[in-house]
Coordinates of C-alpha atoms (C1' of nucleotides) in Angstrom, one line a residue:
Chain A
M17 CA 0.0 0.0 0.0
P18 CA 2.1 2.8 1.2
E19 CA 4.8 4.3 -0.9
L20 CA 5.7 8.0 -0.8
P21 CA 2.5 9.3 -2.3
E22 CA 0.3 7.3 0.2
V23 CA 2.4 8.4 3.2
E24 CA 2.2 12.0 1.9
T25 CA -1.6 11.7 1.4
V26 CA -1.9 10.5 5.0
R27 CA 0.3 13.3 6.2
R28 CA -1.7 16.0 4.4
G29 CA -4.9 14.6 5.6
L30 CA -3.9 14.4 9.2
A31 CA -1.9 17.6 9.6
P32 CA -4.8 20.0 10.0
H33 CA -6.3 17.8 12.6
L34 CA -3.2 17.1 14.6
Q35 CA -1.1 20.2 14.5
G36 CA -1.6 22.3 17.6
Q37 CA -3.3 19.4 19.4
R38 CA -2.0 17.6 22.4
L39 CA -1.6 13.9 23.1
V40 CA -2.8 12.6 26.4
G41 CA -1.5 9.0 26.1
A42 CA -1.2 5.9 24.0
R43 CA -2.8 2.4 24.2
V44 CA -0.7 -0.4 22.8
R45 CA -2.7 -3.6 22.2
Q46 CA 0.0 -5.3 20.1
P47 CA 3.6 -4.2 20.5
A48 CA 5.0 -6.8 18.1
L49 CA 5.4 -4.7 14.9
R50 CA 8.6 -4.9 12.8
W51 CA 10.4 -3.5 15.8
P52 CA 8.8 -3.6 19.2
V53 CA 6.7 -0.5 20.0
P54 CA 8.5 1.2 22.9
L55 CA 7.2 0.0 26.3
D56 CA 7.1 3.6 27.5
L57 CA 5.2 5.0 24.6
D58 CA 2.3 6.0 26.7
A59 CA 4.4 7.8 29.2
R60 CA 6.6 9.5 26.6
V61 CA 3.7 10.9 24.5
R62 CA 1.5 12.0 27.5
E63 CA 0.9 15.7 27.6
Q64 CA 3.1 16.2 24.6
P65 CA 2.0 18.9 22.1
I66 CA 2.1 18.0 18.4
L67 CA 4.3 20.6 16.8
S68 CA 4.4 19.3 13.2
L69 CA 3.9 16.4 10.8
S70 CA 6.5 15.8 8.2
R71 CA 7.7 12.9 6.0
R72 CA 11.0 11.4 5.2
G73 CA 10.8 8.8 2.4
K74 CA 8.0 6.5 3.6
Y75 CA 8.3 7.5 7.2
L76 CA 5.8 9.8 8.8
L77 CA 7.4 12.0 11.5
V78 CA 5.3 13.5 14.3
Q79 CA 7.2 16.2 16.1
L80 CA 6.4 16.4 19.8
A81 CA 8.1 18.6 22.4
T82 CA 10.8 16.2 23.5
D83 CA 10.6 13.3 21.1
W84 CA 9.6 12.5 17.5
L85 CA 7.2 9.7 16.7
L86 CA 8.4 7.7 13.6
V87 CA 5.6 5.9 11.9
H88 CA 6.2 3.4 9.0
L89 CA 3.2 1.8 7.4
G90 CA 5.0 -1.3 6.1
M91 CA 3.0 -3.2 3.5
S92 CA -0.4 -3.0 5.1
G93 CA -0.5 -0.2 7.6
S94 CA -2.9 2.6 7.9
L95 CA -3.4 5.5 10.3
R96 CA -6.7 7.2 10.8
L97 CA -8.5 9.5 13.1
T98 CA -11.5 7.9 14.7
D99 CA -14.0 8.3 17.5
P100 CA -12.8 6.8 20.8
G101 CA -16.2 5.2 21.2
I102 CA -15.5 2.9 18.2
D103 CA -14.2 -0.4 19.4
P104 CA -10.7 -1.3 18.0
G105 CA -10.7 -4.1 15.4
K106 CA -8.5 -7.2 15.3
H107 CA -5.5 -5.4 13.7
D108 CA -5.9 -2.0 15.4
H109 CA -2.6 -2.3 17.3
V110 CA -2.0 1.2 18.7
D111 CA -4.1 4.2 19.6
L112 CA -2.7 7.7 20.2
L113 CA -5.1 9.6 22.3
L114 CA -5.8 13.3 21.6
A115 CA -6.8 15.8 24.3
N116 CA -9.7 17.1 22.2
G117 CA -11.4 13.7 21.9
P118 CA -10.5 11.6 18.8
V119 CA -7.9 8.9 18.6
L120 CA -5.3 8.3 16.0
R121 CA -5.6 4.6 15.4
Y122 CA -2.8 2.5 13.8
H123 CA -4.0 -0.5 11.9
D124 CA -1.7 -3.1 10.3
P125 CA -2.7 -6.7 9.6
R126 CA 0.8 -7.8 8.5
R127 CA 2.6 -5.9 11.2
F128 CA 5.5 -5.0 8.9
G129 CA 5.2 -1.4 10.0
A130 CA 6.7 0.4 12.9
I131 CA 6.0 3.0 15.6
L132 CA 9.2 4.3 17.2
L133 CA 10.3 7.3 19.3
T134 CA 13.5 9.2 18.9
P135 CA 14.8 12.5 20.3
D136 CA 16.8 13.2 17.1
P137 CA 15.5 11.9 13.7
D138 CA 18.5 13.1 11.8
R139 CA 20.6 10.7 13.6
H140 CA 18.2 7.8 13.8
P141 CA 19.7 4.7 12.3
L142 CA 16.7 4.1 10.1
L143 CA 16.4 7.6 8.8
A144 CA 20.0 8.8 8.6
P145 CA 21.0 6.5 5.7
L146 CA 18.0 7.4 3.5
G147 CA 18.8 8.9 0.1
I148 CA 17.5 12.0 -1.7
E149 CA 13.9 13.0 -1.5
P150 CA 12.5 12.6 -5.0
L151 CA 10.2 15.7 -4.7
S152 CA 13.0 17.9 -3.5
E153 CA 14.5 20.7 -5.6
A154 CA 17.9 18.8 -5.6
F155 CA 16.4 15.8 -7.3
R156 CA 17.0 16.5 -11.0
G157 CA 18.2 14.7 -14.1
E158 CA 21.8 15.7 -13.5
W159 CA 21.7 14.3 -9.9
L160 CA 20.3 11.0 -11.2
Y161 CA 23.0 10.9 -13.9
Q162 CA 25.8 11.5 -11.5
A163 CA 24.4 9.2 -8.8
S164 CA 24.0 6.3 -11.3
R165 CA 27.5 6.4 -12.8
Q166 CA 29.5 3.2 -12.2
R167 CA 26.3 1.5 -10.9
R168 CA 25.9 -1.9 -12.6
T169 CA 22.6 -2.7 -11.0
S170 CA 19.3 -2.5 -12.9
I171 CA 17.7 0.9 -13.0
K172 CA 14.6 -0.5 -11.3
A173 CA 16.6 -1.8 -8.4
F174 CA 18.4 1.5 -8.3
L175 CA 15.2 3.5 -8.0
M176 CA 13.9 1.2 -5.3
D177 CA 17.0 1.4 -3.1
A178 CA 15.9 3.7 -0.3
H179 CA 19.5 4.5 0.5
T180 CA 19.8 6.1 -2.9
I181 CA 16.3 7.6 -3.4
A182 CA 13.8 7.6 -0.5
G183 CA 10.2 6.6 -1.0
I184 CA 9.9 4.9 -4.4
G185 CA 8.5 1.4 -4.1
N186 CA 7.4 -1.2 -6.5
I187 CA 4.4 0.5 -8.0
Y188 CA 5.9 3.9 -8.7
A189 CA 9.2 2.4 -9.9
N190 CA 7.3 0.5 -12.5
E191 CA 5.1 3.4 -13.5
A192 CA 7.9 6.0 -13.7
L193 CA 10.0 3.7 -15.9
F194 CA 7.1 3.1 -18.3
R195 CA 6.4 6.9 -18.5
A196 CA 10.1 7.5 -19.2
G197 CA 10.3 4.8 -21.9
I198 CA 13.1 2.9 -20.1
H199 CA 13.3 -0.8 -19.8
P200 CA 13.5 -1.9 -16.1
S201 CA 16.5 -4.1 -16.7
T202 CA 18.6 -1.3 -18.2
M203 CA 21.9 -1.0 -16.3
A204 CA 21.7 2.2 -14.2
G205 CA 25.2 3.4 -15.2
R206 CA 24.4 3.1 -18.9
L207 CA 21.6 5.7 -19.0
S208 CA 22.4 8.8 -20.9
R209 CA 22.0 12.3 -19.5
T210 CA 19.0 12.8 -21.7
R211 CA 17.3 9.6 -20.3
C212 CA 18.2 10.5 -16.8
E213 CA 16.6 13.9 -17.3
R214 CA 13.4 12.3 -18.7
L215 CA 13.4 9.8 -15.8
A216 CA 13.7 12.4 -13.1
V217 CA 10.9 14.4 -14.7
Q218 CA 8.7 11.3 -14.9
I219 CA 9.4 10.2 -11.3
R220 CA 8.4 13.6 -10.0
S221 CA 5.3 13.9 -12.1
T222 CA 4.2 10.3 -11.4
L223 CA 4.5 10.9 -7.6
E224 CA 2.8 14.2 -7.8
A225 CA -0.1 12.8 -9.9
A226 CA -0.5 10.0 -7.3
I227 CA -0.6 12.5 -4.4
A228 CA -3.1 14.7 -6.3
A229 CA -5.3 11.6 -6.8
G230 CA -5.1 10.8 -3.0
G231 CA -2.7 7.9 -3.4
S232 CA -3.4 4.4 -4.7
S233 CA -6.2 2.4 -3.5
L234 CA -4.7 -1.1 -3.4
R235 CA -6.6 -3.5 -1.3
D236 CA -7.9 -1.2 1.5
F237 CA -5.7 1.8 1.4
V238 CA -7.3 4.7 3.1
D239 CA -6.0 8.2 4.0
G240 CA -6.2 9.7 7.5
Q241 CA -10.0 10.1 7.2
G242 CA -10.7 6.7 5.7
N243 CA -11.0 7.9 2.1
P244 CA -9.6 5.7 -0.7
G245 CA -7.1 6.9 -3.3
Y246 CA -7.8 6.9 -7.0
F247 CA -4.4 6.7 -8.6
Q248 CA -4.7 3.0 -9.2
Q249 CA -7.1 3.7 -12.0
S250 CA -4.2 5.5 -13.7
Y251 CA -1.7 2.6 -13.8
F252 CA 0.0 2.0 -17.1
V253 CA 1.7 -1.2 -16.3
Y254 CA 1.6 -2.2 -12.6
G255 CA -0.7 -5.2 -12.1
R256 CA -1.7 -5.3 -15.7
P257 CA 0.2 -8.3 -17.2
G258 CA -1.3 -9.5 -20.4
S259 CA -3.4 -6.4 -20.8
P260 CA -2.9 -4.1 -23.7
C261 CA -0.5 -1.2 -23.3
R262 CA -2.5 2.0 -23.0
T263 CA 0.0 3.6 -25.4
C264 CA 0.7 1.0 -28.1
G265 CA -1.6 -1.9 -27.5
H266 CA 1.1 -4.5 -27.0
A267 CA 0.6 -6.9 -24.1
I268 CA 2.2 -5.8 -20.9
R269 CA 4.8 -8.3 -19.6
I270 CA 5.7 -9.4 -16.2
M271 CA 9.0 -10.6 -15.0
R272 CA 10.9 -11.0 -11.7
Q273 CA 13.7 -8.8 -10.5
G274 CA 14.9 -10.0 -7.2
N275 CA 11.7 -11.3 -5.6
R276 CA 9.6 -8.4 -6.9
A277 CA 7.3 -8.4 -9.9
T278 CA 8.3 -6.0 -12.6
F279 CA 5.7 -4.9 -15.2
Y280 CA 6.7 -3.3 -18.5
C281 CA 5.7 -2.8 -22.1
P282 CA 8.3 -4.5 -24.4
E283 CA 7.4 -2.0 -27.2
C284 CA 7.4 1.3 -25.3
Q285 CA 10.3 0.7 -23.0
K286 CA 13.8 0.3 -24.4
R287 CA 17.1 -0.8 -22.9
Chain B
dA20 C1' 29.1 -4.5 -5.9
dG21 C1' 25.3 -6.8 -6.7
dA22 C1' 22.0 -10.6 -6.9
dA23 C1' 19.3 -13.7 -4.6
dC24 C1' 17.2 -15.2 -0.6
dC25 C1' 15.2 -15.0 4.0
dA26 C1' 12.9 -13.1 7.7
dC27 C1' 8.9 -10.7 9.7
dC28 C1' 2.9 -11.6 9.2
dT29 C1' -1.9 -11.9 7.6
dG30 C1' -5.4 -12.1 4.2
dG31 C1' -7.1 -12.6 -0.5
dC32 C1' -7.7 -15.4 -4.2
dA33 C1' -7.2 -19.1 -7.7
dG34 C1' -7.4 -23.8 -8.4
dC35 C1' -8.7 -28.3 -7.2
Chain C
dT3 C1' -17.3 -25.6 1.3
dG4 C1' -12.7 -26.1 2.3
dC5 C1' -8.0 -27.1 1.7
dT6 C1' -3.4 -25.7 -0.4
dG7 C1' -0.3 -22.8 -2.5
dC8 C1' 0.9 -18.5 -4.1
dC9 C1' 0.8 -13.6 -4.1
dA10 C1' 1.0 -8.8 -2.0
dG11 C1' 2.6 -1.9 -1.2
dG12 C1' 8.7 -2.8 2.7
dT13 C1' 13.2 -3.5 4.1
dG14 C1' 17.1 -5.0 7.1
dG15 C1' 20.1 -8.7 7.1
dT16 C1' 22.9 -12.8 5.3
dT17 C1' 25.2 -15.4 1.9
dC18 C1' 27.3 -16.3 -2.3

DNA sequence: AGAACCACCTGGCAGC
DNA sequence: TGCTGCCAGGTGGTTC
């Protein structure tokens, strides 16, 4: 579910409801996420004002007065505001209680996500090694060109490496490569400046279009208010093996890179 | 350096 | 209806 656009959609949806509010505690029903939820979460968030909501790659950062909450949605996580009178469901593992009434409820059937606390996100071992933000000013064709020199890995693996570029997952790597006309197996270090320029532009525009559509509604993705996203309707290749390419009509192909499915059009995407 | 696996975990779905 | 096997948005780690 959650790649950069989905996390950004959640952030934008929650920010107006959380900024300026105050937490009064946390209820942890299932601490066994990817890493254990801190045992002292309740005590450390109690009476803490929420100063800001930001995002780094696929992590949502909630700035409190003395700590930062790091939330990762893993493969199946969601975060939404709900009424405290609504009973938690089977996979509603953590509630963050707001002073003004509602609860921020973390739901994650597969439990690949994480809720962590840190006094200094810049030095946190999960955040510090993250690569460039693909929506930042610095992310341009020339950056992509320089960063990919001497890299013999495939361009798709390169795009999905969070230590190089933060936030691009399987869906948007596939979609951006299609839009840029680049075959996913192309060696990263072999891309010309021109193609790096085109790819950087398409990565940005694909992510921005997905955010504008409210994210992708795979399975049960919902934003902070429980609304679905609509970007899935715009997929060119992801999840469409055998279906006609929306551009040329050839059948979309599927292959495996590592253990991830790669979708591409053999006609529109060149090595 | 990079590719391939594995691990973590649940649920949906196809096929029998 | 029910069982089995496979698949899924992530990602740190190990091994070759």
